[in-house]
PDB file of C-alpha atoms in Angstrom:
ATOM      1  CA  UNK A   1     173.845  25.592 110.512  1.00  0.00           C
ATOM      2  CA  UNK A   2     172.851  26.364 106.954  1.00  0.00           C
ATOM      3  CA  UNK A   3     169.250  27.358 106.334  1.00  0.00           C
ATOM      4  CA  UNK A   4     168.090  26.968 102.715  1.00  0.00           C
ATOM      5  CA  UNK A   5     168.299  30.346 100.983  1.00  0.00           C
ATOM      6  CA  UNK A   6     170.110  32.029 103.875  1.00  0.00           C
ATOM      7  CA  UNK A   7     173.520  30.396 104.128  1.00  0.00           C
ATOM      8  CA  UNK A   8     175.615  29.859 107.225  1.00  0.00           C
ATOM      9  CA  UNK A   9     174.497  31.572 110.432  1.00  0.00           C
ATOM     10  CA  UNK A  10     177.343  32.078 112.915  1.00  0.00           C
ATOM     11  CA  UNK A  11     176.625  31.563 116.606  1.00  0.00           C
ATOM     12  CA  UNK A  12     175.968  34.905 118.312  1.00  0.00           C
ATOM     13  CA  UNK A  13     175.753  33.471 121.831  1.00  0.00           C
ATOM     14  CA  UNK A  14     171.973  33.846 121.931  1.00  0.00           C
ATOM     15  CA  UNK A  15     169.821  30.840 121.223  1.00  0.00           C
ATOM     16  CA  UNK A  16     170.640  27.143 121.467  1.00  0.00           C
ATOM     17  CA  UNK A  17     174.154  25.755 121.163  1.00  0.00           C
ATOM     18  CA  UNK A  18     175.076  25.138 117.520  1.00  0.00           C
ATOM     19  CA  UNK A  19     174.718  21.570 116.316  1.00  0.00           C
ATOM     20  CA  UNK A  20     178.083  19.883 115.853  1.00  0.00           C
ATOM     21  CA  UNK A  21     176.946  17.857 112.850  1.00  0.00           C
ATOM     22  CA  UNK A  22     178.777  19.304 109.837  1.00  0.00           C
ATOM     23  CA  UNK A  23     179.256  22.668 111.529  1.00  0.00           C
ATOM     24  CA  UNK A  24     183.069  22.668 111.356  1.00  0.00           C
ATOM     25  CA  UNK A  25     183.030  22.314 107.576  1.00  0.00           C
ATOM     26  CA  UNK A  26     180.317  24.973 107.186  1.00  0.00           C
ATOM     27  CA  UNK A  27     182.228  27.320 109.506  1.00  0.00           C
ATOM     28  CA  UNK A  28     185.476  26.826 107.587  1.00  0.00           C
ATOM     29  CA  UNK A  29     183.716  27.493 104.264  1.00  0.00           C
ATOM     30  CA  UNK A  30     182.008  30.642 105.604  1.00  0.00           C
ATOM     31  CA  UNK A  31     185.244  31.988 107.096  1.00  0.00           C
ATOM     32  CA  UNK A  32     187.263  31.286 103.943  1.00  0.00           C
ATOM     33  CA  UNK A  33     184.522  33.017 101.936  1.00  0.00           C
ATOM     34  CA  UNK A  34     184.772  36.087 104.187  1.00  0.00           C
ATOM     35  CA  UNK A  35     188.545  36.255 103.721  1.00  0.00           C
ATOM     36  CA  UNK A  36     188.213  35.834  99.948  1.00  0.00           C
ATOM     37  CA  UNK A  37     185.606  38.626  99.742  1.00  0.00           C
ATOM     38  CA  UNK A  38     187.985  40.870 101.687  1.00  0.00           C
ATOM     39  CA  UNK A  39     190.779  40.166  99.205  1.00  0.00           C
ATOM     40  CA  UNK A  40     188.534  40.901  96.230  1.00  0.00           C
ATOM     41  CA  UNK A  41     186.852  44.121  97.401  1.00  0.00           C
ATOM     42  CA  UNK A  42     189.370  45.808  99.692  1.00  0.00           C
ATOM     43  CA  UNK A  43     192.028  46.673  97.134  1.00  0.00           C
ATOM     44  CA  UNK A  44     195.504  47.087  98.631  1.00  0.00           C
ATOM     45  CA  UNK A  45     194.236  46.538 102.200  1.00  0.00           C
ATOM     46  CA  UNK A  46     193.161  43.016 101.196  1.00  0.00           C
ATOM     47  CA  UNK A  47     192.148  40.647 103.959  1.00  0.00           C
ATOM     48  CA  UNK A  48     193.519  42.962 106.662  1.00  0.00           C
ATOM     49  CA  UNK A  49     190.355  45.045 107.078  1.00  0.00           C
ATOM     50  CA  UNK A  50     186.624  44.297 107.135  1.00  0.00           C
ATOM     51  CA  UNK A  51     184.763  44.251 103.826  1.00  0.00           C
ATOM     52  CA  UNK A  52     181.758  46.546 103.253  1.00  0.00           C
ATOM     53  CA  UNK A  53     179.262  43.716 103.878  1.00  0.00           C
ATOM     54  CA  UNK A  54     180.890  43.102 107.276  1.00  0.00           C
ATOM     55  CA  UNK A  55     180.290  46.727 108.227  1.00  0.00           C
ATOM     56  CA  UNK A  56     176.607  46.408 107.281  1.00  0.00           C
ATOM     57  CA  UNK A  57     176.236  43.116 109.174  1.00  0.00           C
ATOM     58  CA  UNK A  58     178.677  43.688 112.028  1.00  0.00           C
ATOM     59  CA  UNK A  59     177.182  41.332 114.644  1.00  0.00           C
ATOM     60  CA  UNK A  60     177.186  38.489 112.123  1.00  0.00           C
ATOM     61  CA  UNK A  61     180.738  39.236 110.901  1.00  0.00           C
ATOM     62  CA  UNK A  62     182.140  39.522 114.441  1.00  0.00           C
ATOM     63  CA  UNK A  63     180.392  36.301 115.515  1.00  0.00           C
ATOM     64  CA  UNK A  64     181.817  34.514 112.458  1.00  0.00           C
ATOM     65  CA  UNK A  65     185.337  35.713 113.288  1.00  0.00           C
ATOM     66  CA  UNK A  66     185.046  34.628 116.934  1.00  0.00           C
ATOM     67  CA  UNK A  67     183.576  31.228 116.143  1.00  0.00           C
ATOM     68  CA  UNK A  68     186.208  30.615 113.439  1.00  0.00           C
ATOM     69  CA  UNK A  69     188.915  31.484 115.997  1.00  0.00           C
ATOM     70  CA  UNK A  70     187.666  28.573 118.116  1.00  0.00           C
ATOM     71  CA  UNK A  71     186.205  30.723 120.879  1.00  0.00           C
ATOM     72  CA  UNK A  72     183.041  29.107 122.248  1.00  0.00           C
ATOM     73  CA  UNK A  73     179.733  30.955 122.022  1.00  0.00           C
ATOM     74  CA  UNK A  74     177.385  31.154 124.974  1.00  0.00           C
ATOM     75  CA  UNK A  75     174.049  29.387 124.569  1.00  0.00           C
ATOM     76  CA  UNK A  76     170.539  29.536 125.954  1.00  0.00           C
ATOM     77  CA  UNK A  77     167.821  26.966 126.528  1.00  0.00           C
ATOM     78  CA  UNK A  78     164.756  28.240 124.663  1.00  0.00           C
ATOM     79  CA  UNK A  79     162.667  25.392 126.133  1.00  0.00           C
ATOM     80  CA  UNK A  80     163.181  26.555 129.748  1.00  0.00           C
ATOM     81  CA  UNK A  81     161.256  29.809 130.298  1.00  0.00           C
ATOM     82  CA  UNK A  82     162.298  31.913 133.248  1.00  0.00           C
ATOM     83  CA  UNK A  83     160.094  32.403 136.282  1.00  0.00           C
ATOM     84  CA  UNK A  84     157.959  35.531 135.638  1.00  0.00           C
ATOM     85  CA  UNK A  85     158.023  36.265 139.398  1.00  0.00           C
ATOM     86  CA  UNK A  86     161.824  36.546 139.368  1.00  0.00           C
ATOM     87  CA  UNK A  87     162.859  40.261 139.264  1.00  0.00           C
ATOM     88  CA  UNK A  88     165.953  39.443 137.179  1.00  0.00           C
ATOM     89  CA  UNK A  89     163.751  37.627 134.643  1.00  0.00           C
ATOM     90  CA  UNK A  90     161.563  40.714 134.418  1.00  0.00           C
ATOM     91  CA  UNK A  91     164.618  42.725 133.328  1.00  0.00           C
ATOM     92  CA  UNK A  92     166.062  40.090 131.002  1.00  0.00           C
ATOM     93  CA  UNK A  93     163.486  38.412 128.784  1.00  0.00           C
ATOM     94  CA  UNK A  94     165.975  35.930 127.345  1.00  0.00           C
ATOM     95  CA  UNK A  95     166.070  32.239 128.197  1.00  0.00           C
ATOM     96  CA  UNK A  96     168.538  30.942 130.808  1.00  0.00           C
ATOM     97  CA  UNK A  97     172.156  30.439 129.764  1.00  0.00           C
ATOM     98  CA  UNK A  98     173.256  26.829 129.345  1.00  0.00           C
ATOM     99  CA  UNK A  99     176.845  27.356 128.208  1.00  0.00           C
ATOM    100  CA  UNK A 100     179.616  29.841 128.949  1.00  0.00           C
ATOM    101  CA  UNK A 101     181.033  31.816 126.051  1.00  0.00           C
ATOM    102  CA  UNK A 102     180.877  35.012 124.031  1.00  0.00           C
ATOM    103  CA  UNK A 103     177.690  36.861 123.145  1.00  0.00           C
ATOM    104  CA  UNK A 104     177.670  39.370 120.271  1.00  0.00           C
ATOM    105  CA  UNK A 105     174.997  42.047 120.187  1.00  0.00           C
ATOM    106  CA  UNK A 106     174.384  45.683 119.312  1.00  0.00           C
ATOM    107  CA  UNK A 107     176.430  48.173 121.306  1.00  0.00           C
ATOM    108  CA  UNK A 108     174.663  50.556 123.644  1.00  0.00           C
ATOM    109  CA  UNK A 109     176.930  53.341 122.371  1.00  0.00           C
ATOM    110  CA  UNK A 110     175.304  53.411 118.956  1.00  0.00           C
ATOM    111  CA  UNK A 111     175.413  52.316 115.354  1.00  0.00           C
ATOM    112  CA  UNK A 112     178.636  51.160 113.756  1.00  0.00           C
ATOM    113  CA  UNK A 113     179.651  49.169 116.831  1.00  0.00           C
ATOM    114  CA  UNK A 114     178.898  45.840 118.417  1.00  0.00           C
ATOM    115  CA  UNK A 115     179.371  44.622 121.949  1.00  0.00           C
ATOM    116  CA  UNK A 116     180.943  41.309 122.931  1.00  0.00           C
ATOM    117  CA  UNK A 117     180.229  40.025 126.438  1.00  0.00           C
ATOM    118  CA  UNK A 118     181.300  36.833 128.224  1.00  0.00           C
ATOM    119  CA  UNK A 119     178.274  35.112 129.735  1.00  0.00           C
ATOM    120  CA  UNK A 120     177.387  31.788 131.287  1.00  0.00           C
ATOM    121  CA  UNK A 121     174.914  30.024 133.533  1.00  0.00           C
ATOM    122  CA  UNK A 122     174.689  31.108 137.185  1.00  0.00           C
ATOM    123  CA  UNK A 123     177.658  29.735 139.114  1.00  0.00           C
ATOM    124  CA  UNK A 124     179.685  29.068 135.954  1.00  0.00           C
ATOM    125  CA  UNK A 125     182.472  31.479 136.871  1.00  0.00           C
ATOM    126  CA  UNK A 126     181.961  33.521 133.691  1.00  0.00           C
ATOM    127  CA  UNK A 127     182.412  36.806 135.584  1.00  0.00           C
ATOM    128  CA  UNK A 128     185.800  35.707 136.954  1.00  0.00           C
ATOM    129  CA  UNK A 129     187.184  34.731 133.565  1.00  0.00           C
ATOM    130  CA  UNK A 130     185.670  37.504 131.464  1.00  0.00           C
ATOM    131  CA  UNK A 131     188.759  39.753 131.306  1.00  0.00           C
ATOM    132  CA  UNK A 132     191.009  36.935 130.099  1.00  0.00           C
ATOM    133  CA  UNK A 133     188.427  35.578 127.653  1.00  0.00           C
ATOM    134  CA  UNK A 134     187.441  38.992 126.260  1.00  0.00           C
ATOM    135  CA  UNK A 135     191.140  39.792 125.794  1.00  0.00           C
ATOM    136  CA  UNK A 136     191.388  36.611 123.693  1.00  0.00           C
ATOM    137  CA  UNK A 137     188.310  37.730 121.720  1.00  0.00           C
ATOM    138  CA  UNK A 138     189.947  41.117 121.116  1.00  0.00           C
ATOM    139  CA  UNK A 139     193.158  39.473 119.884  1.00  0.00           C
ATOM    140  CA  UNK A 140     191.215  37.333 117.394  1.00  0.00           C
ATOM    141  CA  UNK A 141     189.240  40.326 116.111  1.00  0.00           C
ATOM    142  CA  UNK A 142     192.181  42.741 115.954  1.00  0.00           C
ATOM    143  CA  UNK A 143     194.081  40.211 113.825  1.00  0.00           C
ATOM    144  CA  UNK A 144     191.258  40.662 111.291  1.00  0.00           C
ATOM    145  CA  UNK A 145     191.399  44.470 111.353  1.00  0.00           C
ATOM    146  CA  UNK A 146     188.653  45.257 113.881  1.00  0.00           C
ATOM    147  CA  UNK A 147     189.245  47.898 116.585  1.00  0.00           C
ATOM    148  CA  UNK A 148     188.429  46.614 120.082  1.00  0.00           C
ATOM    149  CA  UNK A 149     188.157  48.453 123.393  1.00  0.00           C
ATOM    150  CA  UNK A 150     187.659  46.667 126.722  1.00  0.00           C
ATOM    151  CA  UNK A 151     185.339  48.463 129.154  1.00  0.00           C
ATOM    152  CA  UNK A 152     183.892  47.874 132.594  1.00  0.00           C
ATOM    153  CA  UNK A 153     180.148  48.397 132.631  1.00  0.00           C
ATOM    154  CA  UNK A 154     177.254  48.081 135.048  1.00  0.00           C
ATOM    155  CA  UNK A 155     177.858  45.808 138.032  1.00  0.00           C
ATOM    156  CA  UNK A 156     181.574  46.004 137.163  1.00  0.00           C
ATOM    157  CA  UNK A 157     181.115  43.481 134.341  1.00  0.00           C
ATOM    158  CA  UNK A 158     183.533  43.848 131.452  1.00  0.00           C
ATOM    159  CA  UNK A 159     182.554  44.042 127.801  1.00  0.00           C
ATOM    160  CA  UNK A 160     184.338  44.515 124.521  1.00  0.00           C
ATOM    161  CA  UNK A 161     183.237  47.230 122.126  1.00  0.00           C
ATOM    162  CA  UNK A 162     184.119  46.432 118.505  1.00  0.00           C
ATOM    163  CA  UNK A 163     184.149  48.878 115.599  1.00  0.00           C
ATOM    164  CA  UNK A 164     185.609  49.189 112.134  1.00  0.00           C
ATOM    165  CA  UNK A 165     189.015  50.830 111.701  1.00  0.00           C
ATOM    166  CA  UNK A 166     189.054  54.494 110.751  1.00  0.00           C
ATOM    167  CA  UNK A 167     189.170  54.934 106.947  1.00  0.00           C
TER     168      UNK A 167
END
């Protein structure tokens, strides 16, 4: 949704599900703007590689690309705090997941990379579908010039590490 003075904010997979009212038009405008900026600033590479602003704001740019590709973002219920006695809640201070989809966040491996995970509510089957869904995320991002590597992390959960192409 557009916030006055800030523009369109793509869904990162954290926070509430995006409101459907007018979102498709805002998403289309934001995505077309990203592609146009690429054409203007990237010289001969054009729209085939990320623009400098995308490299500075990688989580936002990757989330925009995924949402524009029609891949659903995960969502959380900020009104439902987790039980402080729950050991899992002590590790993860975020609100419970309410929707299965991608989550874009900083990569543990360092700057210049972001991590895409496939998350959902308990019992949603997100873990079983993560390889297929993250492969679809990688295809959408690679079509826009991002470099994606699929890894298996803690608890054998898969994640996608996304970085800019080598200059």
